[in-house]
mmCIF file of C-alpha atoms in Angstrom:
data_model
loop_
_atom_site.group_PDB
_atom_site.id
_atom_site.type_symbol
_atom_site.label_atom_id
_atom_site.label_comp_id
_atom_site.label_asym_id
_atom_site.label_seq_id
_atom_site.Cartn_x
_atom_site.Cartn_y
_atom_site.Cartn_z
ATOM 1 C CA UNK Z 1 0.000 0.000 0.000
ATOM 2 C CA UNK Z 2 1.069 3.339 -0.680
ATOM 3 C CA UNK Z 3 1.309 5.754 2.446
ATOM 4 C CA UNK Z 4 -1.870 8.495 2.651
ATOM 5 C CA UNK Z 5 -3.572 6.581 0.062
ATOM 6 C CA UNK Z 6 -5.494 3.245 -0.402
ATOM 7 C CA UNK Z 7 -4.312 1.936 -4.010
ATOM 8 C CA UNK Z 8 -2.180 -1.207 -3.695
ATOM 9 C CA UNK Z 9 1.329 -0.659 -5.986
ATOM 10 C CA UNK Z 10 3.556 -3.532 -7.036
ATOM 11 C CA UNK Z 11 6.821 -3.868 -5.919
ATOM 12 C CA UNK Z 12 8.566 -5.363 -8.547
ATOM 13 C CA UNK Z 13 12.060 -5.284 -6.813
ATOM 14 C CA UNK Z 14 10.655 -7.795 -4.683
ATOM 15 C CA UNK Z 15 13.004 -7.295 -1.868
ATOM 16 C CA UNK Z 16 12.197 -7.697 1.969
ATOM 17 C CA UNK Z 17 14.310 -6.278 4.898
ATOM 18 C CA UNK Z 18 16.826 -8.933 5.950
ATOM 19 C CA UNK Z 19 14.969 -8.891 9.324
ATOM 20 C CA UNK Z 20 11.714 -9.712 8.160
ATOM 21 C CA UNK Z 21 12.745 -12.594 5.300
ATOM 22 C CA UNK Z 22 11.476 -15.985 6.709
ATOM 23 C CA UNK Z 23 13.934 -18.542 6.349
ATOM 24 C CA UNK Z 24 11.492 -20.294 4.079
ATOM 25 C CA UNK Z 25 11.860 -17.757 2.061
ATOM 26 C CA UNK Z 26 15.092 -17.767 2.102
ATOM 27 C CA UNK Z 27 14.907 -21.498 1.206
ATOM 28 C CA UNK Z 28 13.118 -21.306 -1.442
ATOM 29 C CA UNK Z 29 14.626 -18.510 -3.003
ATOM 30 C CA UNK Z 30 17.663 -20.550 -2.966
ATOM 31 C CA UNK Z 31 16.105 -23.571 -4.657
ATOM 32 C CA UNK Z 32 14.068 -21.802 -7.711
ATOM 33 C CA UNK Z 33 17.762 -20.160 -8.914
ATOM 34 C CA UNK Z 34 18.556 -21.239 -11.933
ATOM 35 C CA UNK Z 35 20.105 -24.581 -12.338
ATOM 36 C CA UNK Z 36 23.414 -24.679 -14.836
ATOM 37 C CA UNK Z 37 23.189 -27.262 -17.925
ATOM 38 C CA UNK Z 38 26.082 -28.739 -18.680
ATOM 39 C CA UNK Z 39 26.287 -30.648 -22.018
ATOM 40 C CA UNK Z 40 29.942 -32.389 -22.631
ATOM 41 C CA UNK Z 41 29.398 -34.572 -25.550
ATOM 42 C CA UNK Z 42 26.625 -33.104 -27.983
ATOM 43 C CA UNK Z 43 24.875 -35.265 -30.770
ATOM 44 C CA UNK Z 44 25.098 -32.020 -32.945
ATOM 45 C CA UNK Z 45 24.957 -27.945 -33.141
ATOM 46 C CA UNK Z 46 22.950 -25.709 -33.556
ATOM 47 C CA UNK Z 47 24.143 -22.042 -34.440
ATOM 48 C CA UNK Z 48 22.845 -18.431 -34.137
ATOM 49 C CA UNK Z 49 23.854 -15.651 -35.270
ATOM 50 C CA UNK Z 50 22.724 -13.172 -32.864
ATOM 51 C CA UNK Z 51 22.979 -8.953 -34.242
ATOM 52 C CA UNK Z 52 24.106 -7.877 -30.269
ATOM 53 C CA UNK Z 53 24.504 -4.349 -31.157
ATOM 54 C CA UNK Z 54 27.196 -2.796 -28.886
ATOM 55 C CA UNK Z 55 27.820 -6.382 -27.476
ATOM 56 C CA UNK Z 56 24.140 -6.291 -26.176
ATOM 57 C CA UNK Z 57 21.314 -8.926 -26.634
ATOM 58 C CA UNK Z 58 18.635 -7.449 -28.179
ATOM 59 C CA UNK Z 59 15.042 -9.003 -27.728
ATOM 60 C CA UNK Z 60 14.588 -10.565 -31.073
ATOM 61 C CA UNK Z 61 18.533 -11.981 -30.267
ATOM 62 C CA UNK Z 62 17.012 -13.588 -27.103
ATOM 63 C CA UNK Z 63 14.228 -14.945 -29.595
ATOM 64 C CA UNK Z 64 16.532 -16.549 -31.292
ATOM 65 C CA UNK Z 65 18.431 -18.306 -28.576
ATOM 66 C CA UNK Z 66 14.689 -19.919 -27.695
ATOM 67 C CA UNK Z 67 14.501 -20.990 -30.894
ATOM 68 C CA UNK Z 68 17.634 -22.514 -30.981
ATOM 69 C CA UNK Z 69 17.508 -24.354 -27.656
ATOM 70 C CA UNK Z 70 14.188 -25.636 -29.062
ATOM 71 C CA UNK Z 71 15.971 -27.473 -31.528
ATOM 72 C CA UNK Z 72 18.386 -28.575 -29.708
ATOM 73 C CA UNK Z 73 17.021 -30.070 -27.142
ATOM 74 C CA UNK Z 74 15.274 -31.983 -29.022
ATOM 75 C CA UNK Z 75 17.791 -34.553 -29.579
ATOM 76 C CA UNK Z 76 20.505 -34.066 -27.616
ATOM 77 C CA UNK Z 77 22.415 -31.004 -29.307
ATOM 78 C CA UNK Z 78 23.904 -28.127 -28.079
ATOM 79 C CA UNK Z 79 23.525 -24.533 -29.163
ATOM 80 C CA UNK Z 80 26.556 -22.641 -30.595
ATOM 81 C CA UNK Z 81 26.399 -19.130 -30.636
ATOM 82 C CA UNK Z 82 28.897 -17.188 -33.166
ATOM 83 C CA UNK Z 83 29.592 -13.676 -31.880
ATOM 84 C CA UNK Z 84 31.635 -11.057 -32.583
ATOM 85 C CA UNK Z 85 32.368 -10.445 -29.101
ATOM 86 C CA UNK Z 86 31.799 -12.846 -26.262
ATOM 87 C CA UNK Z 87 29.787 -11.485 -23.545
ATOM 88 C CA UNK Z 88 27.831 -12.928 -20.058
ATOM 89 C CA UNK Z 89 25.017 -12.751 -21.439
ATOM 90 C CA UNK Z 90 25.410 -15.622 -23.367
ATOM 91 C CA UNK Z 91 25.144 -18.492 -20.697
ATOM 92 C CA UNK Z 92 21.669 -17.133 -19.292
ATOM 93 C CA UNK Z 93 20.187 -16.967 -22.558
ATOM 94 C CA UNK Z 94 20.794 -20.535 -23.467
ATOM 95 C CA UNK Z 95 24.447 -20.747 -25.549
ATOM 96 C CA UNK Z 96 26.255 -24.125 -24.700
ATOM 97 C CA UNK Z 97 29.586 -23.009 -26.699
ATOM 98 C CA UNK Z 98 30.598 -19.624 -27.857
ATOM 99 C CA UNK Z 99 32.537 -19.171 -30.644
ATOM 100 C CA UNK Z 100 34.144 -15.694 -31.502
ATOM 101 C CA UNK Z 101 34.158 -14.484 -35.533
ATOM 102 C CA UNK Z 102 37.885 -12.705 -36.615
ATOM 103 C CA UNK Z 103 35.199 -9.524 -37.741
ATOM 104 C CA UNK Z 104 35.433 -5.927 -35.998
ATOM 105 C CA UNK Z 105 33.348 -3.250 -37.319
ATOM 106 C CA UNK Z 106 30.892 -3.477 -39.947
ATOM 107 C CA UNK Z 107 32.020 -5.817 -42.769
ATOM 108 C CA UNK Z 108 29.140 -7.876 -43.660
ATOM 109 C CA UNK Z 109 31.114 -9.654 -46.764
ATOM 110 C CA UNK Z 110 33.713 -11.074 -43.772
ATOM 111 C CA UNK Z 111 31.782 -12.060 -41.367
ATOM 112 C CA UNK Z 112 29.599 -13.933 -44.092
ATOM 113 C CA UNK Z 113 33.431 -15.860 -45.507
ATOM 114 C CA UNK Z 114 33.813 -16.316 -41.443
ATOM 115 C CA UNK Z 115 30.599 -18.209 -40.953
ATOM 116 C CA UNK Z 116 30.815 -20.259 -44.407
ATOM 117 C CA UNK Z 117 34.434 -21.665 -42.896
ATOM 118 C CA UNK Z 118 32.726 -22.715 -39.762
ATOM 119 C CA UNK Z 119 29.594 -24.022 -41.436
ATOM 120 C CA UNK Z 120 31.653 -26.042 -43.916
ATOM 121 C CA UNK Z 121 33.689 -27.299 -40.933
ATOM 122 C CA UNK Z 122 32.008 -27.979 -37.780
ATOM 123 C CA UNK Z 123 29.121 -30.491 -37.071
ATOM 124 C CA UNK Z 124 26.028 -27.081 -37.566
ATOM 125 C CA UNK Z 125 22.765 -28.706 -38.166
ATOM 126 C CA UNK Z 126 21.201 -25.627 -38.561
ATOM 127 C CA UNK Z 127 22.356 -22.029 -38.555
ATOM 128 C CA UNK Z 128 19.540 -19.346 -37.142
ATOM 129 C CA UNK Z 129 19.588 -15.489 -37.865
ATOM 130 C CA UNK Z 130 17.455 -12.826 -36.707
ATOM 131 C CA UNK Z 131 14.849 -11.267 -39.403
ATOM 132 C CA UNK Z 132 16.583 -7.806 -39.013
ATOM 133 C CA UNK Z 133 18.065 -5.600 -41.127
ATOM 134 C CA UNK Z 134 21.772 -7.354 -40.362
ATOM 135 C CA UNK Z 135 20.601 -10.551 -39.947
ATOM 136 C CA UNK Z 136 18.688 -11.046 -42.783
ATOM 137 C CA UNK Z 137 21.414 -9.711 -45.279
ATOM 138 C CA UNK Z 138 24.301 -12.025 -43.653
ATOM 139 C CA UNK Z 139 21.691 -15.058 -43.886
ATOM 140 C CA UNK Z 140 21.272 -14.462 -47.781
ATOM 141 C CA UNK Z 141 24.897 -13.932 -48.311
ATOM 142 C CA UNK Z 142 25.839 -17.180 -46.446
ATOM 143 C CA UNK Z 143 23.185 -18.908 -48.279
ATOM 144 C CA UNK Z 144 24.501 -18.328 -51.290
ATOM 145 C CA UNK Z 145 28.111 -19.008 -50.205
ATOM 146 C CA UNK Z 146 27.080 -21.903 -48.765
ATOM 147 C CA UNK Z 147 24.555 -23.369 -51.280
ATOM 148 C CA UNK Z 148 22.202 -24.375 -48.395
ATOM 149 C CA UNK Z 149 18.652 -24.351 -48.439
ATOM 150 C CA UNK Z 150 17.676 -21.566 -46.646
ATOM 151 C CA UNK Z 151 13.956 -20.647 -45.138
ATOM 152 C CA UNK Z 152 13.254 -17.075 -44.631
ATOM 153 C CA UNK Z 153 11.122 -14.837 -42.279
ATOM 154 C CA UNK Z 154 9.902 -17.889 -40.570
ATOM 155 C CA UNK Z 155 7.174 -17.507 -38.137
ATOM 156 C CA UNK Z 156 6.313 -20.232 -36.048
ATOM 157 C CA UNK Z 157 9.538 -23.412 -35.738
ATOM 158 C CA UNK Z 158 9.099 -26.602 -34.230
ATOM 159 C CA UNK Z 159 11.642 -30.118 -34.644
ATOM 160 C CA UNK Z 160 9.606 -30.981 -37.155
ATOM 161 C CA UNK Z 161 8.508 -28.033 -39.086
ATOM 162 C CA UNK Z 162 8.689 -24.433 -40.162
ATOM 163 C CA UNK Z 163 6.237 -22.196 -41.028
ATOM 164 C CA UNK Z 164 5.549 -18.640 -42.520
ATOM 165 C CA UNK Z 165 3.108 -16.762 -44.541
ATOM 166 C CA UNK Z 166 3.023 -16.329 -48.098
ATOM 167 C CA UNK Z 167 0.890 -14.592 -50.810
ATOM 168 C CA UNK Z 168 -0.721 -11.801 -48.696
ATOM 169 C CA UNK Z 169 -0.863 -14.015 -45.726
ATOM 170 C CA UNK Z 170 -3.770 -16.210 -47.850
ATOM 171 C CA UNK Z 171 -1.592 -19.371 -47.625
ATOM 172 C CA UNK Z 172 0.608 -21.249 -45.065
ATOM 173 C CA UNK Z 173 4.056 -21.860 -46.693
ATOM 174 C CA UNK Z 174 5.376 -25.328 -44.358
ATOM 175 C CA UNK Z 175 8.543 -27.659 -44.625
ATOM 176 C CA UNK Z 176 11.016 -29.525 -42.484
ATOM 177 C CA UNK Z 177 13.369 -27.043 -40.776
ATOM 178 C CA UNK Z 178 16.232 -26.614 -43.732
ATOM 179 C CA UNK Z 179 20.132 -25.597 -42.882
ATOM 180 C CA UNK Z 180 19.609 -22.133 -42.695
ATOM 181 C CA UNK Z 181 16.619 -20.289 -40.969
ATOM 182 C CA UNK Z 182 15.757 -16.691 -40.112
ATOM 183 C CA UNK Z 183 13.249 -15.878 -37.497
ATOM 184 C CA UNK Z 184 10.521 -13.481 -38.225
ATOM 185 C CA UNK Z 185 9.993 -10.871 -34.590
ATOM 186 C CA UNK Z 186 8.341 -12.599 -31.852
ATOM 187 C CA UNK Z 187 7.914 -16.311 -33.745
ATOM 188 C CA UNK Z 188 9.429 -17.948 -30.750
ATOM 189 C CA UNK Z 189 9.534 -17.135 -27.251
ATOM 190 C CA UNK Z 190 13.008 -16.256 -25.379
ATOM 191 C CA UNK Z 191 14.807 -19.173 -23.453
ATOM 192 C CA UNK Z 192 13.750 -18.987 -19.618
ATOM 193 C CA UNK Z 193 14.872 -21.193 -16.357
ATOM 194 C CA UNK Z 194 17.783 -23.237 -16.804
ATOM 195 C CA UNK Z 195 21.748 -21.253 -17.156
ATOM 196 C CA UNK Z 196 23.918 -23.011 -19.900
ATOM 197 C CA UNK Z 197 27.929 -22.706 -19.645
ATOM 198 C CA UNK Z 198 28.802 -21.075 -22.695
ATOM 199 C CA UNK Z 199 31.779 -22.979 -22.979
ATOM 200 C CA UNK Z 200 34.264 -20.983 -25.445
ATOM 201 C CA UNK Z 201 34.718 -22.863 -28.668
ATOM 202 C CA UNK Z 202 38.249 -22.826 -30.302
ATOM 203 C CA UNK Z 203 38.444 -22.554 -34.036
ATOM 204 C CA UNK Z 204 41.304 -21.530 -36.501
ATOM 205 C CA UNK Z 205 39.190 -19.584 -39.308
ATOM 206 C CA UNK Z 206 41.437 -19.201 -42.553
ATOM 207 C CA UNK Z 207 42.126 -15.808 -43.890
ATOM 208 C CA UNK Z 208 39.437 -14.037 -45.746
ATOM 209 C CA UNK Z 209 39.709 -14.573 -49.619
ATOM 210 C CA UNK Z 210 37.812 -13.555 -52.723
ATOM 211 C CA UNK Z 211 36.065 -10.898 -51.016
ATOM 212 C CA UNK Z 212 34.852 -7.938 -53.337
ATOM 213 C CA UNK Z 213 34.518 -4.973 -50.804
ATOM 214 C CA UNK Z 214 37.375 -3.201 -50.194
ATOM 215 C CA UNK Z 215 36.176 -1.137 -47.376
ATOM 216 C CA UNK Z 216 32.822 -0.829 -45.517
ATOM 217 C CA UNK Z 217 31.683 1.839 -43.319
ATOM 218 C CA UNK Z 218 28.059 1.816 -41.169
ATOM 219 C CA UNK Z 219 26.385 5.631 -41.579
ATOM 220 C CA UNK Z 220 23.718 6.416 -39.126
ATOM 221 C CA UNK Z 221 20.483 8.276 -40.570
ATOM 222 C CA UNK Z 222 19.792 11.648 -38.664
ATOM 223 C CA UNK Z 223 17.802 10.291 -36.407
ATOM 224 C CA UNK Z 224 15.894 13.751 -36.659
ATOM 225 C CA UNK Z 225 14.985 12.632 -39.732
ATOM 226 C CA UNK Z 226 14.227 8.904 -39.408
ATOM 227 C CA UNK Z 227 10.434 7.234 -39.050
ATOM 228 C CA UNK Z 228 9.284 7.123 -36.062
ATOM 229 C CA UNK Z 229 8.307 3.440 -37.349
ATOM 230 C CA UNK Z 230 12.328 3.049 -37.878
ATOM 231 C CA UNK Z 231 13.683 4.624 -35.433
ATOM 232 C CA UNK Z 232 15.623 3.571 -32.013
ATOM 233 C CA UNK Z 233 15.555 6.133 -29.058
ATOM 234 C CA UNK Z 234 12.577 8.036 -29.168
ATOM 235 C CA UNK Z 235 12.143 11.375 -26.798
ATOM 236 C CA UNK Z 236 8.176 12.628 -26.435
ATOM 237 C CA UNK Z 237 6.399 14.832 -25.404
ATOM 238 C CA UNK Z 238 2.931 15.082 -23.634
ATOM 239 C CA UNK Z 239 0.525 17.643 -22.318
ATOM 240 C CA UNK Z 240 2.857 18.264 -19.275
ATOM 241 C CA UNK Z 241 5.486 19.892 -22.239
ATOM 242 C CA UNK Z 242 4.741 23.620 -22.848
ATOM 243 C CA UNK Z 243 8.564 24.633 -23.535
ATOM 244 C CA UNK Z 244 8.712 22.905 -26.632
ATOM 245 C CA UNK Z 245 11.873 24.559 -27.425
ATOM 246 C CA UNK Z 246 13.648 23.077 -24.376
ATOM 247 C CA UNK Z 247 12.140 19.891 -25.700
ATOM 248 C CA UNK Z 248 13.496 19.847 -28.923
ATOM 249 C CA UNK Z 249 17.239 21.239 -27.823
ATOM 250 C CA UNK Z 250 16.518 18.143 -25.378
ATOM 251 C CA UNK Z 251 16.005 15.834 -28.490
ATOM 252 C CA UNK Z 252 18.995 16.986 -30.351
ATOM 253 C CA UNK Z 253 21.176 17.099 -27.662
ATOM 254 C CA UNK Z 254 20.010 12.914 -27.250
ATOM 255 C CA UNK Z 255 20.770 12.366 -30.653
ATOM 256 C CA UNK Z 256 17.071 10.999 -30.619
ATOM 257 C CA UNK Z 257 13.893 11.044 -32.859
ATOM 258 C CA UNK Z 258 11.041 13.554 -31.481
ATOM 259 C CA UNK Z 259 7.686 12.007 -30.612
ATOM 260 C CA UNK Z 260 4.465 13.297 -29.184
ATOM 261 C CA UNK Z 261 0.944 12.207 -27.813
ATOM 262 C CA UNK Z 262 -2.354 13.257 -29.492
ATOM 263 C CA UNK Z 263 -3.131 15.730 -27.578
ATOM 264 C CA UNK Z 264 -0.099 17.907 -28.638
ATOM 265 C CA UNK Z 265 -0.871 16.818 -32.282
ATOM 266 C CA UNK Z 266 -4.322 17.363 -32.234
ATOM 267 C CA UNK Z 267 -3.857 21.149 -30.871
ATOM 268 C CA UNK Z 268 -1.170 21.272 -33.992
ATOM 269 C CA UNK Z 269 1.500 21.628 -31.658
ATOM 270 C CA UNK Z 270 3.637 18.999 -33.000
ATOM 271 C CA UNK Z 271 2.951 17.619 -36.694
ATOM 272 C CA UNK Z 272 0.538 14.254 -36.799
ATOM 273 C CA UNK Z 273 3.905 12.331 -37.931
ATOM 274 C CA UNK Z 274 5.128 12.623 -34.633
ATOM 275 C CA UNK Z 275 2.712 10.925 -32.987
ATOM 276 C CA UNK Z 276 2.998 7.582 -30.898
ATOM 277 C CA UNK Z 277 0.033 4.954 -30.283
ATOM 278 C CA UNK Z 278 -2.520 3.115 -32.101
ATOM 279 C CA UNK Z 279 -3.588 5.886 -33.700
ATOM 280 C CA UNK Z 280 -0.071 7.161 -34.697
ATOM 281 C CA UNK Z 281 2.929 5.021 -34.870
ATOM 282 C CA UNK Z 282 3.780 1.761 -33.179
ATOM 283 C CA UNK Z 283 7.614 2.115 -32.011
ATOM 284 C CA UNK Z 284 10.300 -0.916 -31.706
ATOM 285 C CA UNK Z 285 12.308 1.220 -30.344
ATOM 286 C CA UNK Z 286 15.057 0.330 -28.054
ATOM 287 C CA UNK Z 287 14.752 2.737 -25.913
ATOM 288 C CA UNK Z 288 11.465 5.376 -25.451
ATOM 289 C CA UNK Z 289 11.595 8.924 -23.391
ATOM 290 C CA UNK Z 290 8.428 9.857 -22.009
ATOM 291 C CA UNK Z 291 8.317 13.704 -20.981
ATOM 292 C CA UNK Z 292 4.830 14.744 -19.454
ATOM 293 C CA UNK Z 293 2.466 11.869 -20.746
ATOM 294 C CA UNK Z 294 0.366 10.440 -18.756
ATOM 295 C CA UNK Z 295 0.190 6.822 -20.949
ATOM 296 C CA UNK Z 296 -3.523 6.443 -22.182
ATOM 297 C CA UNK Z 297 -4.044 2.962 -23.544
ATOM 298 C CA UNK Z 298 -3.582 3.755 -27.250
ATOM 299 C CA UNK Z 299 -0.418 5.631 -26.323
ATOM 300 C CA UNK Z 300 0.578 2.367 -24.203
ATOM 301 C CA UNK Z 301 -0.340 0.220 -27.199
ATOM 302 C CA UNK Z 302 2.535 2.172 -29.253
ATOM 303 C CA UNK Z 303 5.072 1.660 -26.687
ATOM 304 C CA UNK Z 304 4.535 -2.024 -25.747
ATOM 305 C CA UNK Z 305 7.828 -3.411 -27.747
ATOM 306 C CA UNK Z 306 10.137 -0.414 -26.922
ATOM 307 C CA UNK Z 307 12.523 -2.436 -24.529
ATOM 308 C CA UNK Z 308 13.668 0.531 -22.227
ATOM 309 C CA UNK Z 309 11.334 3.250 -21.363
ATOM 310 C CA UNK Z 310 11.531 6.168 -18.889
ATOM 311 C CA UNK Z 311 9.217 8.296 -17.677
ATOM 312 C CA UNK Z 312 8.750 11.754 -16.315
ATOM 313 C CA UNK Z 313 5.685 12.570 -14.793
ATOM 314 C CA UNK Z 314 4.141 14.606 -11.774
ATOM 315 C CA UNK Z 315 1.534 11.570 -10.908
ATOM 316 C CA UNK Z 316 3.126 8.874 -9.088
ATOM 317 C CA UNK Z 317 0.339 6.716 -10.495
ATOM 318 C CA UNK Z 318 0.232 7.908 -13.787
ATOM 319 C CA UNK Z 319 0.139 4.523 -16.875
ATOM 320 C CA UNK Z 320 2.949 5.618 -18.172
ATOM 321 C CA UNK Z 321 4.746 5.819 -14.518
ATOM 322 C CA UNK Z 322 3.601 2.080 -14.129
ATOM 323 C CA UNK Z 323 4.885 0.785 -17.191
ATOM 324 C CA UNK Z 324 8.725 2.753 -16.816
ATOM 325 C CA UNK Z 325 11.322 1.354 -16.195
ATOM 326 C CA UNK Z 326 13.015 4.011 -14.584
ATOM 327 C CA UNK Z 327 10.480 6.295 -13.579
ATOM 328 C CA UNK Z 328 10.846 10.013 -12.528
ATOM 329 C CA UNK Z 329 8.098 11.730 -10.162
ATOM 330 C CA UNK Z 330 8.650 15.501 -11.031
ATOM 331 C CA UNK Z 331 7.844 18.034 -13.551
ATOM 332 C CA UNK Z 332 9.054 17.619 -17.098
ATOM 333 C CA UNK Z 333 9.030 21.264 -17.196
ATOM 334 C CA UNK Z 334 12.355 21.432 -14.698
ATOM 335 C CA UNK Z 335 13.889 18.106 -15.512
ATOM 336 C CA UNK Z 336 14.139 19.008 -19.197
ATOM 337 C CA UNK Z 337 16.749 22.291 -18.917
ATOM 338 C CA UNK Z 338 18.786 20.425 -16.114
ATOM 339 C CA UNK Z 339 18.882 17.444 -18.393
ATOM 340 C CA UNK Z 340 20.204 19.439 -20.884
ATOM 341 C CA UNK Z 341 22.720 20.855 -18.574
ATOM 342 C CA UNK Z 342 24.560 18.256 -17.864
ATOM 343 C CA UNK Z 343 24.504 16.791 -21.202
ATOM 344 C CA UNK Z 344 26.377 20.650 -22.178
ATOM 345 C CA UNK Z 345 28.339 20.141 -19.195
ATOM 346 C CA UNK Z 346 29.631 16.429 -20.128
ATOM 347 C CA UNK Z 347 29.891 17.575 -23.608
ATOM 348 C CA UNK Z 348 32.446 20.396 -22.628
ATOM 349 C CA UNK Z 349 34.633 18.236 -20.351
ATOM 350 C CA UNK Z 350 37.678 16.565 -22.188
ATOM 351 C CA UNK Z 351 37.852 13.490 -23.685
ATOM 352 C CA UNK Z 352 39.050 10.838 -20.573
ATOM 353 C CA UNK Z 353 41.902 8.774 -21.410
ATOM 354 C CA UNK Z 354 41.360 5.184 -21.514
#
């Protein structure tokens, strides 16, 4: 219960002063931790491919690693994830080996030659990839490097079958899962409950030959300018905005992509593109920045995939308060200009040496 009011909150930390934990608790907090899989001598692999942007998991990455253990443990396998970068992330989401690619940067022609040399060489039954805009390049490029059958934008995978659908969605396209897969967003649900040891995997890749691209080079779109559909941090504002100046040196100084709620695009305030919900545009954002909204249902609707979301807000029981992350309980009028100080202040300190 919240104090001077009768609504009931959830605690989602879940924690309990040491004095008043039961030893039951205790107990049984011990038992339900997660158990760690070991698997020494697997009938087979199974790979992924996961993007990991920055070295993180994304959610359709995590996806991927329940598709994979699916698979797997379906006949005594072991999942293999190839990475640019190993991480600890990588045991809790259900990788059994780990093995590292010889790619830094963006070079999407390497890192395909990298993965046909392992392909050709290790035991991979199959070899999964994320639908995305990385993913689903390096699967076609591997797939014809490889010559394996490969099964696109699948939707639903089983042991036994893959599915996805075809001609406007008016017909079921089904087969037995082929060599190379990629997995359509939120076709299989994350791995949960047991830790694997993501054992690294030693494996002498030759040197990249016959590769046509002499140099490549990733170039962010202003993210000023990118669909709101598209984009990946997203700063709004709602009816608690009314510097909208502030706001938009805020969004700039982010590096982020402006949104807004209805209200401030029906009063014209902000223009109708802007605008995030149902009735606007549904984000899959990373990360979302809610300045003065409130979070009516349609807005909630638009923000239900963003993975990160903070809030600013007055009402500590405001929607939008409930669904943060990280919420804060003040005015979006102050927080925005001492925000944006310290982001001028960080910006003028020097560089720190590493």
């Amino acid at each position: 219960m919240v104090p001077g009011t009768a609504r009931r909150r959830l605690d989602r930390a879940q924690r309990v002063p040491a004095a008043e934990a039961a030893p039951s608790a205790i107990t049984a907090a011990i038992d339900a931790a997660p158990r760690l899989v070991v698997i020494a001598e697997p009938a087979y692999l199974v790979a992924l491919v996961p993007d990991a942007p920055g070295g993180r998991l994304t959610p359709a990455d995590r996806q991927l690693f329940g598709a994979a253990r699916a698979l797997a443990d379906a006949g005594g396998g072991a999942v293999l994830a190839l990475v640019e970068r190993p991480g600890e992330e990588f045991g809790p989401a259900g990788a059994d080996r780990v093995l590292a690619l010889p790619v830094s940067g963006y070079d999407p022609e390497a890192k395909a030659l990298a993965l046909n040399a392992a392909l050709a060489a290790l035991d991979l039954r199959h070899v999964l990839f994320p639908e995305s805009a990385d993913g689903g390049d390096l699967a076609r490029r591997l797939a014809a490097l490889s010559g394996a059958p490969f099964f696109a934008a699948a939707e639903s995978l089983s042991p036994k079958a893959v599915t996805r659908a075809a001609h406007g969605r008016r017909v079921e396209q089904r087969r037995a899962p082929p060599r190379l897969i990629s997995l359509a967003p939120d076709a299989v649900a994350p791995h949960a409950g047991s830790r694997h040891e993501a054992l690294p995997v030693a494996f002498a890749f030759p040197e990249p030959t016959g590769g046509g691209i002499l140099s490549a080079e990733f170039i962010p779109a202003d993210p000023a300018k990118v669909p709101l559909a598209e984009a990946d941090f997203v700063v709004s504002a709602g009816n608690g905005v009314t510097d909208l100046a502030t706001f938009r040196a805020l969004v700039a100084a982010l590096n982020a992509t402006p949104g807004a709620s209805r209200m401030l695009c029906d009063a014209g305030l902000m223009p109708r593109s802007a605008q995030v919900g149902a009735s606007g545009t549904v984000l899959d954002a990373r990360g979302y920045f809610a300045l003065g909204i409130a979070g009516a249902p349609q807005h909630l609707q638009g923000v239900a995939r963003c993975e990160h979301v903070i809030a600013v807000n007055t009402d500590l029981h405001a929607a939008m308060i409930e669904r943060a992350g990280l919420a804060v309980v003040a005015d979006a009028q102050l927080v925005m200009p001492a925000l944006l100080r310290l982001l001028q202040d960080e910006a003028r300190q020097p560089e720190r040496q590493p």
